[in-house]
Coordinates of C-alpha atoms in Angstrom, one line a residue:
X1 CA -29.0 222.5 39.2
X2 CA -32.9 220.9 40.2
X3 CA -33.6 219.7 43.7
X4 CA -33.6 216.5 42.0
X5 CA -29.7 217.0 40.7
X6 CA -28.8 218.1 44.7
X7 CA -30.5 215.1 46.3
X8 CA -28.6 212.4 43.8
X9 CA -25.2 214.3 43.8
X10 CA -25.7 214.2 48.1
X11 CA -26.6 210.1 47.9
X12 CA -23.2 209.7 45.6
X13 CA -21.1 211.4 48.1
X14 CA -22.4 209.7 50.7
X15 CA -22.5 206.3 49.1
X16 CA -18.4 207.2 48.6
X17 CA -18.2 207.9 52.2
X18 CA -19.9 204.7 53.3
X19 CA -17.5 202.9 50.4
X20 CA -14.2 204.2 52.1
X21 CA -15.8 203.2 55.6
X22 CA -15.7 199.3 54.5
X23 CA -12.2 198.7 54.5
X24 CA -11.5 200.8 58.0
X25 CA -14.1 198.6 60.0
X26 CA -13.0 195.3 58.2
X27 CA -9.5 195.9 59.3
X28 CA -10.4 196.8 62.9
X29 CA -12.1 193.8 63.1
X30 CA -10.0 191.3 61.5
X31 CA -6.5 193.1 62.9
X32 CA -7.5 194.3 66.3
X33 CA -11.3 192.1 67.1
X34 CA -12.9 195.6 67.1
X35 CA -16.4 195.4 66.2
X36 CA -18.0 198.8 65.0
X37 CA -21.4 199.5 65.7
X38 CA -24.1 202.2 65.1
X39 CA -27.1 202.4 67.8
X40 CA -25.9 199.1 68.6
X41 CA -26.3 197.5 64.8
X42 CA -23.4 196.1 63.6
X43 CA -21.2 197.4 60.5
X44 CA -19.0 194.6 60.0
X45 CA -19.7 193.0 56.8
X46 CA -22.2 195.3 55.8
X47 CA -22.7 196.8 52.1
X48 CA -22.9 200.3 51.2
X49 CA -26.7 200.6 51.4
X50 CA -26.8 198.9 54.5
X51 CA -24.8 201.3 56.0
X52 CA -26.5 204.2 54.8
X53 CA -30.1 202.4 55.8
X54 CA -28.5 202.0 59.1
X55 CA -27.8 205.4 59.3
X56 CA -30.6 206.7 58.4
X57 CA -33.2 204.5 61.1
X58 CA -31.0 206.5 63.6
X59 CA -34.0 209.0 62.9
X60 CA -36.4 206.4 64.4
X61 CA -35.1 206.2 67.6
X62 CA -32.9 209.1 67.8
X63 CA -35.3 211.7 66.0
X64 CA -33.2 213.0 63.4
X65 CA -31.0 210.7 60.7
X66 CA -27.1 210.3 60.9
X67 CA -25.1 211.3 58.6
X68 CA -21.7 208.8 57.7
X69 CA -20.2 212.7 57.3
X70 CA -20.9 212.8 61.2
X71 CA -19.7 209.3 61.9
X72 CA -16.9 209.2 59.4
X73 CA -14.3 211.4 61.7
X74 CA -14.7 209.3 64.4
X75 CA -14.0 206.1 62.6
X76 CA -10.8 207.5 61.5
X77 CA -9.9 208.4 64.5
X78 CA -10.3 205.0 66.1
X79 CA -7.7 203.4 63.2
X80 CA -5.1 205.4 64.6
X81 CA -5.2 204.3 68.0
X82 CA -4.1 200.8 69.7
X83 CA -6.8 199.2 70.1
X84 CA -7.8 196.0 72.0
X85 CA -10.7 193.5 71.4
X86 CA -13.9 195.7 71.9
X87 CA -17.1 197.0 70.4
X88 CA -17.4 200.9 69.8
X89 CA -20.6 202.4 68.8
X90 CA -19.8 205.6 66.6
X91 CA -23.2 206.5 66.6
X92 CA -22.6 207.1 70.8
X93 CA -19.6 208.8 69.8
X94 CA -20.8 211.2 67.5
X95 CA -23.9 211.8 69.6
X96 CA -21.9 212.6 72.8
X97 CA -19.8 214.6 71.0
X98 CA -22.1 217.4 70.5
X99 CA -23.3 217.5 73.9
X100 CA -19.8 217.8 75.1
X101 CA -18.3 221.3 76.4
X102 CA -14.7 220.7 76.7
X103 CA -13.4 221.8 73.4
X104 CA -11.7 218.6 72.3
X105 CA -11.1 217.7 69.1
X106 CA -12.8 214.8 67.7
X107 CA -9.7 212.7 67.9
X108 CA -9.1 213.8 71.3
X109 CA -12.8 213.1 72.3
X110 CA -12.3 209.7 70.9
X111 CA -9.0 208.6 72.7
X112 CA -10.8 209.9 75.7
X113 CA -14.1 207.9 75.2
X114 CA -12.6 204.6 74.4
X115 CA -9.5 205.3 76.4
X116 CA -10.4 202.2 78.5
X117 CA -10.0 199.6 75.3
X118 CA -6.4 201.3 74.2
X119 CA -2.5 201.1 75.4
X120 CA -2.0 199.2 78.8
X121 CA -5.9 199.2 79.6
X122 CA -6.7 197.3 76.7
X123 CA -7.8 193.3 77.7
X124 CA -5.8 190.7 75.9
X125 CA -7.2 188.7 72.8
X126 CA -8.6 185.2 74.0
X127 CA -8.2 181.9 72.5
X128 CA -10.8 180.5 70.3
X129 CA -13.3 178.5 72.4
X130 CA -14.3 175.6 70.9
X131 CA -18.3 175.0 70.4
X132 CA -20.7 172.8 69.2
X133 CA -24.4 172.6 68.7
X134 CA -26.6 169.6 69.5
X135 CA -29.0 169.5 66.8
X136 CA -29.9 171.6 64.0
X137 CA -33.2 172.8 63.3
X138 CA -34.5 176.2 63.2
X139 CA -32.2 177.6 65.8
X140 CA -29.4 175.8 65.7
X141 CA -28.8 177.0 62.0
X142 CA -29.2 180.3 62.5
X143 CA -26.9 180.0 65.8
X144 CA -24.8 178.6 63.5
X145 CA -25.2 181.5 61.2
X146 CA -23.9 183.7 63.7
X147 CA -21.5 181.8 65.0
X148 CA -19.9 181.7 61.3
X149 CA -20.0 185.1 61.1
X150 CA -18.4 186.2 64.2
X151 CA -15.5 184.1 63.7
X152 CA -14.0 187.7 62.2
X153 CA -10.2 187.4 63.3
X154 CA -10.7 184.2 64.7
X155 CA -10.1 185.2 68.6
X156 CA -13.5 184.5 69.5
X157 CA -16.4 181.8 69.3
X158 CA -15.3 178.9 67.0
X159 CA -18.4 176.2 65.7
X160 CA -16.3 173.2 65.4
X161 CA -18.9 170.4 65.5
X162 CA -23.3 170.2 65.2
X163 CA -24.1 166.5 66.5
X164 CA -27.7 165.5 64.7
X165 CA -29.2 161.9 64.4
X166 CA -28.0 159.4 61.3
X167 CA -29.7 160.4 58.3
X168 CA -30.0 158.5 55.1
X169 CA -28.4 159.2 51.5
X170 CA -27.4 162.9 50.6
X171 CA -27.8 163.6 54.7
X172 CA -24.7 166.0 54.8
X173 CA -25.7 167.8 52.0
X174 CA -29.0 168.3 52.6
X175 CA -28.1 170.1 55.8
X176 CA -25.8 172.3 54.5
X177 CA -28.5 173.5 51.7
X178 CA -30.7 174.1 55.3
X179 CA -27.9 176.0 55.7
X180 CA -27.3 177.6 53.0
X181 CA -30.7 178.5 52.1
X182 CA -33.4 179.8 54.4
X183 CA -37.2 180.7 53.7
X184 CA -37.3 183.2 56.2
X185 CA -34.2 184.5 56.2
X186 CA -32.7 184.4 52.9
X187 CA -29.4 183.0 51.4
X188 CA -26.2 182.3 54.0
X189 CA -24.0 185.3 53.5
X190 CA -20.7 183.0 52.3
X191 CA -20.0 180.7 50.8
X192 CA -21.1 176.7 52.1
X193 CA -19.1 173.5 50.9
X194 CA -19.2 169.9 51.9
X195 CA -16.8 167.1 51.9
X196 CA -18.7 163.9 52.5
X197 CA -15.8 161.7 53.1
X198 CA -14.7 163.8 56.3
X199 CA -17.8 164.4 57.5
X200 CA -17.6 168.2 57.1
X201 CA -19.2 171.3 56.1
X202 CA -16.6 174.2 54.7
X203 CA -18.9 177.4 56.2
X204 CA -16.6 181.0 55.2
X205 CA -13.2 178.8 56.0
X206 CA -14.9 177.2 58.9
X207 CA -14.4 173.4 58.9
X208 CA -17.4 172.4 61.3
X209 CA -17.4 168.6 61.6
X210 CA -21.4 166.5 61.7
X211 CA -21.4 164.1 64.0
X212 CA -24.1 161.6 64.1
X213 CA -25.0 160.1 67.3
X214 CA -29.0 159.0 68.4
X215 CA -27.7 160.2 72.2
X216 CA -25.1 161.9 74.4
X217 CA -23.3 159.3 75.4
X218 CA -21.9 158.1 72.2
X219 CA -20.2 160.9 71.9
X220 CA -16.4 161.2 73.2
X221 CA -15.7 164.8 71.7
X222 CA -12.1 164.8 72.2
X223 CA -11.5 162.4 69.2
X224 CA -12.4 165.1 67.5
X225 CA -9.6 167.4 68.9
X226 CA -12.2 169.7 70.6
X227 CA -11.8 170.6 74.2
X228 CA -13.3 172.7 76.9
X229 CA -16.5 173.3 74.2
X230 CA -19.7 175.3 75.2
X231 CA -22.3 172.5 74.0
X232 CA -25.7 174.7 72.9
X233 CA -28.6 172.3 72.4
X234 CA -31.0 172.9 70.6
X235 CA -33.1 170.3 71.1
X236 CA -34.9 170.9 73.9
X237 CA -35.7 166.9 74.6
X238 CA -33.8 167.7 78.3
X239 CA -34.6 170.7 81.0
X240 CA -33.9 169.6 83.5
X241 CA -30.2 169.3 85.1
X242 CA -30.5 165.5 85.4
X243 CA -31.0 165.2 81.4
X244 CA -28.0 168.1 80.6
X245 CA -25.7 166.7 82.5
X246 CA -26.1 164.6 79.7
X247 CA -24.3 166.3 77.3
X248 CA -20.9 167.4 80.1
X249 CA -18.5 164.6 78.4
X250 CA -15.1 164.5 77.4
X251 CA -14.2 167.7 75.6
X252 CA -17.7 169.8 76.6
X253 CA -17.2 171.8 79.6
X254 CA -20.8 173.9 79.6
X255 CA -23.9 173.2 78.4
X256 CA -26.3 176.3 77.1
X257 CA -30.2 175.3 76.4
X258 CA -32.4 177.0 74.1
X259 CA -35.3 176.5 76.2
X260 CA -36.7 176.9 79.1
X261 CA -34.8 175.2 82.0
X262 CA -36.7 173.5 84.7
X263 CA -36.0 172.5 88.1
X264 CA -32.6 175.1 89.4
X265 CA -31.3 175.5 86.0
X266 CA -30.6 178.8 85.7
X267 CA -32.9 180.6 83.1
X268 CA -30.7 183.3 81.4
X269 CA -31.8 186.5 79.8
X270 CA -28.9 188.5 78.8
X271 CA -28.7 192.0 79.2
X272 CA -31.0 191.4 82.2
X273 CA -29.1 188.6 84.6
X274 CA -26.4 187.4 82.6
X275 CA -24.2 188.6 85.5
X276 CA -25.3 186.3 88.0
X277 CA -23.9 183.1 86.5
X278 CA -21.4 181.5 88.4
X279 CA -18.0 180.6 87.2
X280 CA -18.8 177.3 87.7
X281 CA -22.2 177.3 86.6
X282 CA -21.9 174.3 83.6
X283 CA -25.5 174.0 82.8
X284 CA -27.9 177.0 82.2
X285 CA -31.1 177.7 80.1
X286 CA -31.5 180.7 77.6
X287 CA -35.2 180.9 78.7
X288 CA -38.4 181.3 75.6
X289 CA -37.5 183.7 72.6
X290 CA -40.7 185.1 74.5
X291 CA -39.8 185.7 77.8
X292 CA -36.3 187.6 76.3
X293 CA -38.8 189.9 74.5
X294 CA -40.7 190.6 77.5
X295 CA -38.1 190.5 80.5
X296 CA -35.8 193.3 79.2
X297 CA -38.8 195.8 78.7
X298 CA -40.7 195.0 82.0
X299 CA -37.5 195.6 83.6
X300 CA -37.0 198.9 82.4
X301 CA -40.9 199.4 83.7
X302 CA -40.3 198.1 87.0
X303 CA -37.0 200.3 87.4
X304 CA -38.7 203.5 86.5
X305 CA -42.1 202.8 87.5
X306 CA -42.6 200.2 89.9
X307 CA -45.1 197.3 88.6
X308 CA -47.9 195.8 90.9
X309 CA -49.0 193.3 88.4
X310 CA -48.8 192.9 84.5
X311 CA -50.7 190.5 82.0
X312 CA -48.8 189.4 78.4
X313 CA -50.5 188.4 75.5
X314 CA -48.3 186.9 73.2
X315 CA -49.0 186.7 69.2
X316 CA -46.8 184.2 68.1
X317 CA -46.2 182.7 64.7
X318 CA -46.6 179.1 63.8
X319 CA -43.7 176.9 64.8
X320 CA -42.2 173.1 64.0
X321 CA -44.2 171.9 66.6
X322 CA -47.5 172.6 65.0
X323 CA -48.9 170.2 62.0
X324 CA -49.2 171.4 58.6
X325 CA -52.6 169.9 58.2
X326 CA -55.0 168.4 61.0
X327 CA -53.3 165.6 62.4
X328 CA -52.8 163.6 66.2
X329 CA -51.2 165.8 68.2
X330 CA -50.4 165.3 72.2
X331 CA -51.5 169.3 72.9
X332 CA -55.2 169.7 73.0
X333 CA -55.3 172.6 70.0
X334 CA -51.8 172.1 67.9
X335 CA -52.7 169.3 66.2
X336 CA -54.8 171.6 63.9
X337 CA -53.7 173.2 60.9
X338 CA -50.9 175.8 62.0
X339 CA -50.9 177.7 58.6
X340 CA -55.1 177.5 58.5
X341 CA -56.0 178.6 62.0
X342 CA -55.3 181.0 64.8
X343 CA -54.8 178.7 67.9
X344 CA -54.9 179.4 71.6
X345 CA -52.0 177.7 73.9
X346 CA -50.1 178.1 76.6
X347 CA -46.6 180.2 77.5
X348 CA -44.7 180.1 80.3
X349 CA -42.8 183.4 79.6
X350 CA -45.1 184.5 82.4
X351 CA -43.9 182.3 85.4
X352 CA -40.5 182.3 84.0
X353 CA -40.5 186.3 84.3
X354 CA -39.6 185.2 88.1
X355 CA -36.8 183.5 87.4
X356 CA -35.2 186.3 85.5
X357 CA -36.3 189.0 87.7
X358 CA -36.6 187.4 91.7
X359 CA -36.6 190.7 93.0
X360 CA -39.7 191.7 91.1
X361 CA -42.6 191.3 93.2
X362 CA -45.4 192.0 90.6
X363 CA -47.5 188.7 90.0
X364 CA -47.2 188.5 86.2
X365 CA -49.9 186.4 84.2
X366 CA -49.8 185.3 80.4
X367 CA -51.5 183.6 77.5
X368 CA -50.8 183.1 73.8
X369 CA -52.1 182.7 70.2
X370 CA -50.6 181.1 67.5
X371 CA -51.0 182.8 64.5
X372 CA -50.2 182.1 60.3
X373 CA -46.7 183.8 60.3
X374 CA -44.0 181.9 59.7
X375 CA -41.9 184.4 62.0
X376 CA -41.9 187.7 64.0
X377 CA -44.2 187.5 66.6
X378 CA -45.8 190.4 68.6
X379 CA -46.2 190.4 73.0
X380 CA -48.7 193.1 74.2
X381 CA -47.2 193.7 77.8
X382 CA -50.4 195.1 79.7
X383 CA -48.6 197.2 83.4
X384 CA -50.1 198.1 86.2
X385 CA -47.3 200.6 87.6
X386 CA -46.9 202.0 90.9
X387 CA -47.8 205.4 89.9
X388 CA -49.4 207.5 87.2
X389 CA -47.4 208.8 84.2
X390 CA -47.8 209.9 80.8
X391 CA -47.6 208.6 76.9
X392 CA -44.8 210.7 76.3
X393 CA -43.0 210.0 79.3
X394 CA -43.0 206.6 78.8
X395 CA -42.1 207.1 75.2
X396 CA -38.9 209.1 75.9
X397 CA -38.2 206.2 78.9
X398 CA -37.9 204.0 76.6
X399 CA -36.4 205.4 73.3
X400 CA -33.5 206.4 75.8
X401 CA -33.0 202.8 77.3
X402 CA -33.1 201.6 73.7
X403 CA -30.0 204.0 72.7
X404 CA -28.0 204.6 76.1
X405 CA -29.1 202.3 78.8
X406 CA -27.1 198.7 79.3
X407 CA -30.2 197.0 77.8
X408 CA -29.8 199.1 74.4
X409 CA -29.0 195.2 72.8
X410 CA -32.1 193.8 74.0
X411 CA -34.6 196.3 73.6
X412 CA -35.3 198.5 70.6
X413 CA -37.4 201.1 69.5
X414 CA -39.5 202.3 66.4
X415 CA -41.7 205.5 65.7
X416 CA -42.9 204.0 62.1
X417 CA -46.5 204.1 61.5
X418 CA -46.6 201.7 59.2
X419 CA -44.9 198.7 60.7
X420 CA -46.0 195.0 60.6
X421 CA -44.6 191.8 61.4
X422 CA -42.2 190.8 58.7
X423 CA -39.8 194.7 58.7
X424 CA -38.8 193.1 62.1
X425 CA -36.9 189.6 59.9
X426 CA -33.9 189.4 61.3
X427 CA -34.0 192.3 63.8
X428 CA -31.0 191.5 66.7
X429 CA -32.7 192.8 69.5
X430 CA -34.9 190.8 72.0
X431 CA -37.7 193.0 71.4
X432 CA -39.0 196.2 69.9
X433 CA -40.8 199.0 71.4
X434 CA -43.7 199.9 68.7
X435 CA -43.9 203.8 69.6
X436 CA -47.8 204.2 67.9
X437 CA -49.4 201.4 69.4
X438 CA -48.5 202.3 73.2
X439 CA -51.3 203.1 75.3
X440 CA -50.8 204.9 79.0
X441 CA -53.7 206.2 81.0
X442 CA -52.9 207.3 84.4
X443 CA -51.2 203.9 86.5
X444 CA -51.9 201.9 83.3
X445 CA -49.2 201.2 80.7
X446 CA -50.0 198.9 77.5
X447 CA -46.6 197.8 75.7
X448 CA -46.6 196.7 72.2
X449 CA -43.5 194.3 71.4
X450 CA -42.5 192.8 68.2
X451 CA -39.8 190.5 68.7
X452 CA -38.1 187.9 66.0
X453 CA -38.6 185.1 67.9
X454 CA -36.0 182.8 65.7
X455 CA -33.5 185.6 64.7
X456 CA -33.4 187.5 67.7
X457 CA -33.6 185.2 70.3
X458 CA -30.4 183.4 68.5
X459 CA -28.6 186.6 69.3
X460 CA -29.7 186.6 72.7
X461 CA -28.7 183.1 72.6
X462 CA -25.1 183.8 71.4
X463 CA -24.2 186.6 73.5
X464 CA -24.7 184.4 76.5
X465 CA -22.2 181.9 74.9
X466 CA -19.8 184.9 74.6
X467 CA -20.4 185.9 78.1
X468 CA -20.1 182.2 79.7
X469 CA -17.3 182.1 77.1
X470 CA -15.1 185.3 78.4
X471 CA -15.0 186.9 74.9
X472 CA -18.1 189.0 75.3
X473 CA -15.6 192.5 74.6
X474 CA -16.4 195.6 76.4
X475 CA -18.6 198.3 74.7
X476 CA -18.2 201.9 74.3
X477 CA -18.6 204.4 75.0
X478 CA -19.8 203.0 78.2
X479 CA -23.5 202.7 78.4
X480 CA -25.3 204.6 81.0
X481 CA -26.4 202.8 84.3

């Protein structure tokens, strides 16, 4: 038998391997709201190749590629215990398996590691909270998206209504081909039908009713049989509290911006401060898709380092705001052509770095360009640290925050050479640490970040629901503090 024979008789035993794995995560998830995850990446709903892809960029960050051989026992394991509503990476797993020395088996290992989701210790399964989004452009669908697809056994998150302004003939059904189709980021994963005479889109079995209203207040959503609902808008026309407060009417008991607040609204970067909302916090900000990509990094800087000051340059593709062609505009440079030109404006990621992190001292500047991209955008994080280190020790800081630390969500990390903006479509992390562009000389530290900043930022966006929400399910094995 050739090499050749060897390498396709390996891929055909492993594609069987990640076949038999489908039905074993599907079940945990619908049955028990166990999510699986590798290196943090999700496996529920995921083909065959994905799987095996997902497997294999373990060797990016982990320097060597999984095998589902390694990560198959461990699965197993898990369906014969009784499980609560959780997420368990098997990737951990299988990599603290080998570095332990106390001679377990692997389905001892496994009951050990997760004992804290099994039997007595295992949290009950909520009720579905009820949410809706207020408007529907670029974030709101793929919030939506996500929303949809974490439905799984139904315990957690449930989209129930999107509020958008009157629209004129076929308004329902364009939306849902928004929906349904994306540019960027490709064809809903479901199927998508509408019943114009209820006022509904059919999303996976999801009944999510459009609501047209031109403002808050003529909206009473408990006529709609939806109570104590997380309200994310989208929007951003209000920042401030005063304009929010808005939204708290009869049947929405938080609201969630996907902007930066102003004025004391708390601006939320999860993974970072999401634990220092209050249980009666109803109105809080998600912060910029940039200042999630930045905050999560510069933290894991400042914690290891110490940082005296830091400048970000932000590369960020075109957005709504800009105009197609050259046209009025109220900012002095986005009124020219966003898909022609490369155009300076501001950020506030910078100033809202404060916000996120109060105990950092470090004065933290910024600037952006806006670039011919439709999406993925790139922050070059440039550190002054409190004292002198290496390339390679900041490269091993960070590939092991990326896989172990309690920011492994937020921040990821990639060794490819040959990366560029669009490989990082759809990425779920806030940001991700481009191994061969970092630059360290002494107390200097230069980060390269590519973040999704539609994509991405909606997960960031949505785990902060799940948080404020109480269905945000314990991961493990534990990450390390």
């Amino acid at each position: 038998m050739t090499v050749n024979d060897d390498s396709f008789t390996n891929w055909k035993h492993r594609e069987e391997t990640a076949e038999s794995m489908i039905p074993m995560i599907g079940k945990l998830h619908r049955e028990q709201d166990v999510t699986i995850l590798l290196h943090s990446r999700s496996l529920v709903n995921k083909s065959v190749v994905s799987i095996l892809k997902t497997h294999r960029f373990a060797r990016q960050i982990a320097g060597a590629e999984l095998s589902v051989a390694e990560t198959m026992p461990f699965l197993r394991a898990l369906t014969t215990l009784d499980l609560g509503p959780s997420q368990i990476d098997i990737g951990m797993l299988a990599a603290t398996y080998k570095g332990d020395d106390r001679g377990l088996t692997v389905e001892e290992f496994t009951a050990d590691a997760v004992a804290g989701a099994t039997g007595a210790n295992k949290i009950d399964r909520r009720e579905p909270r009820d949410v809706v989004l207020y408007g529907f452009g670029r974030i709101g669908r793929l919030v939506a998206r996500l929303l949809i697809e974490k439905a799984g056994s139904g315990n957690g998150l449930r989209l129930r209504a999107i509020v958008v302004r009157g629209g004129g003939d076929q308004d329902l059904v364009k939306r849902a081909s928004l929906l349904r189709r994306d540019s960027v980021h490709g064809q809903f994963q479901g199927t998508i039908t509408v019943d114009e005479e209820s006022s509904t889109i059919l999303a996976n079995g999801n009944a999510i009713k459009v609501i047209h209203a031109d403002d808050p207040s003529q909206v009473d959503y408990t006529a709609y049989g939806i109570k104590n609902a997380i309200l994310i808008d989208n929007t951003g026309k209000w920042r401030d509290r005063e304009g929010l407060s808005k939204h708290l009417r009869p049947g929405v008991d938080k609201v969630v911006l996907t902007a930066p607040g102003k004025g004391d609204v708390p601006n939320i970067v999860h993974g970072v401060n999401h634990d220092t909302i209050k249980p009666d916090e109803r109105i809080l900000s998600c912060a910029s898709c940039t200042t999630n990509a930045i905050v999560p990094p510069l933290k894991a800087m400042a914690d290891e380092y110490g940082v005296h000051r830091g400048h970000v340059e932000t590369v960020h593709s075109f957005t709504n705001d800009q105009n197609l062609l050259d046209n009025y505009h109220k900012s002095d440079r986005r009124g020219r052509s966003a898909p022609l030109n490369m155009v300076i404006t501001e950020t506030g990621a910078a100033s809202a770095v404060a916000k996120a992190l109060p105990d950092l001292k470090a004065r933290i500047t910024g600037s952006s360009v806006r670039v011919p991209v439709p999406d993925v955008s790139i922050a070059i994080l440039n550190l002054q640290l409190a004292r002198e280190t290496t390339r390679e020790e900041v490269l091993d800081h960070l590939r092991e925050v990326s896989l172990t630390s309690p920011l492994k969500r937020q921040i990821d990390f990639i060794s490819a050479p040959d990366a560029v903006s669009s490989d990082f479509i759809g990425s779920r992390h806030a940001s991700i640490v481009d191994a061969g562009a970092l630059k360290v000389e002494g107390d200097n530290a230069i980060l390269y970040l590519w973040y999704d900043n539609e994509f991405g930022y909606s997960c960031q966006v949505v785990r902060v629901v799940q948080h404020v929400s109480g269905v945000e399910y314990p991961t493990y094995p534990a990450p390390a503090v």
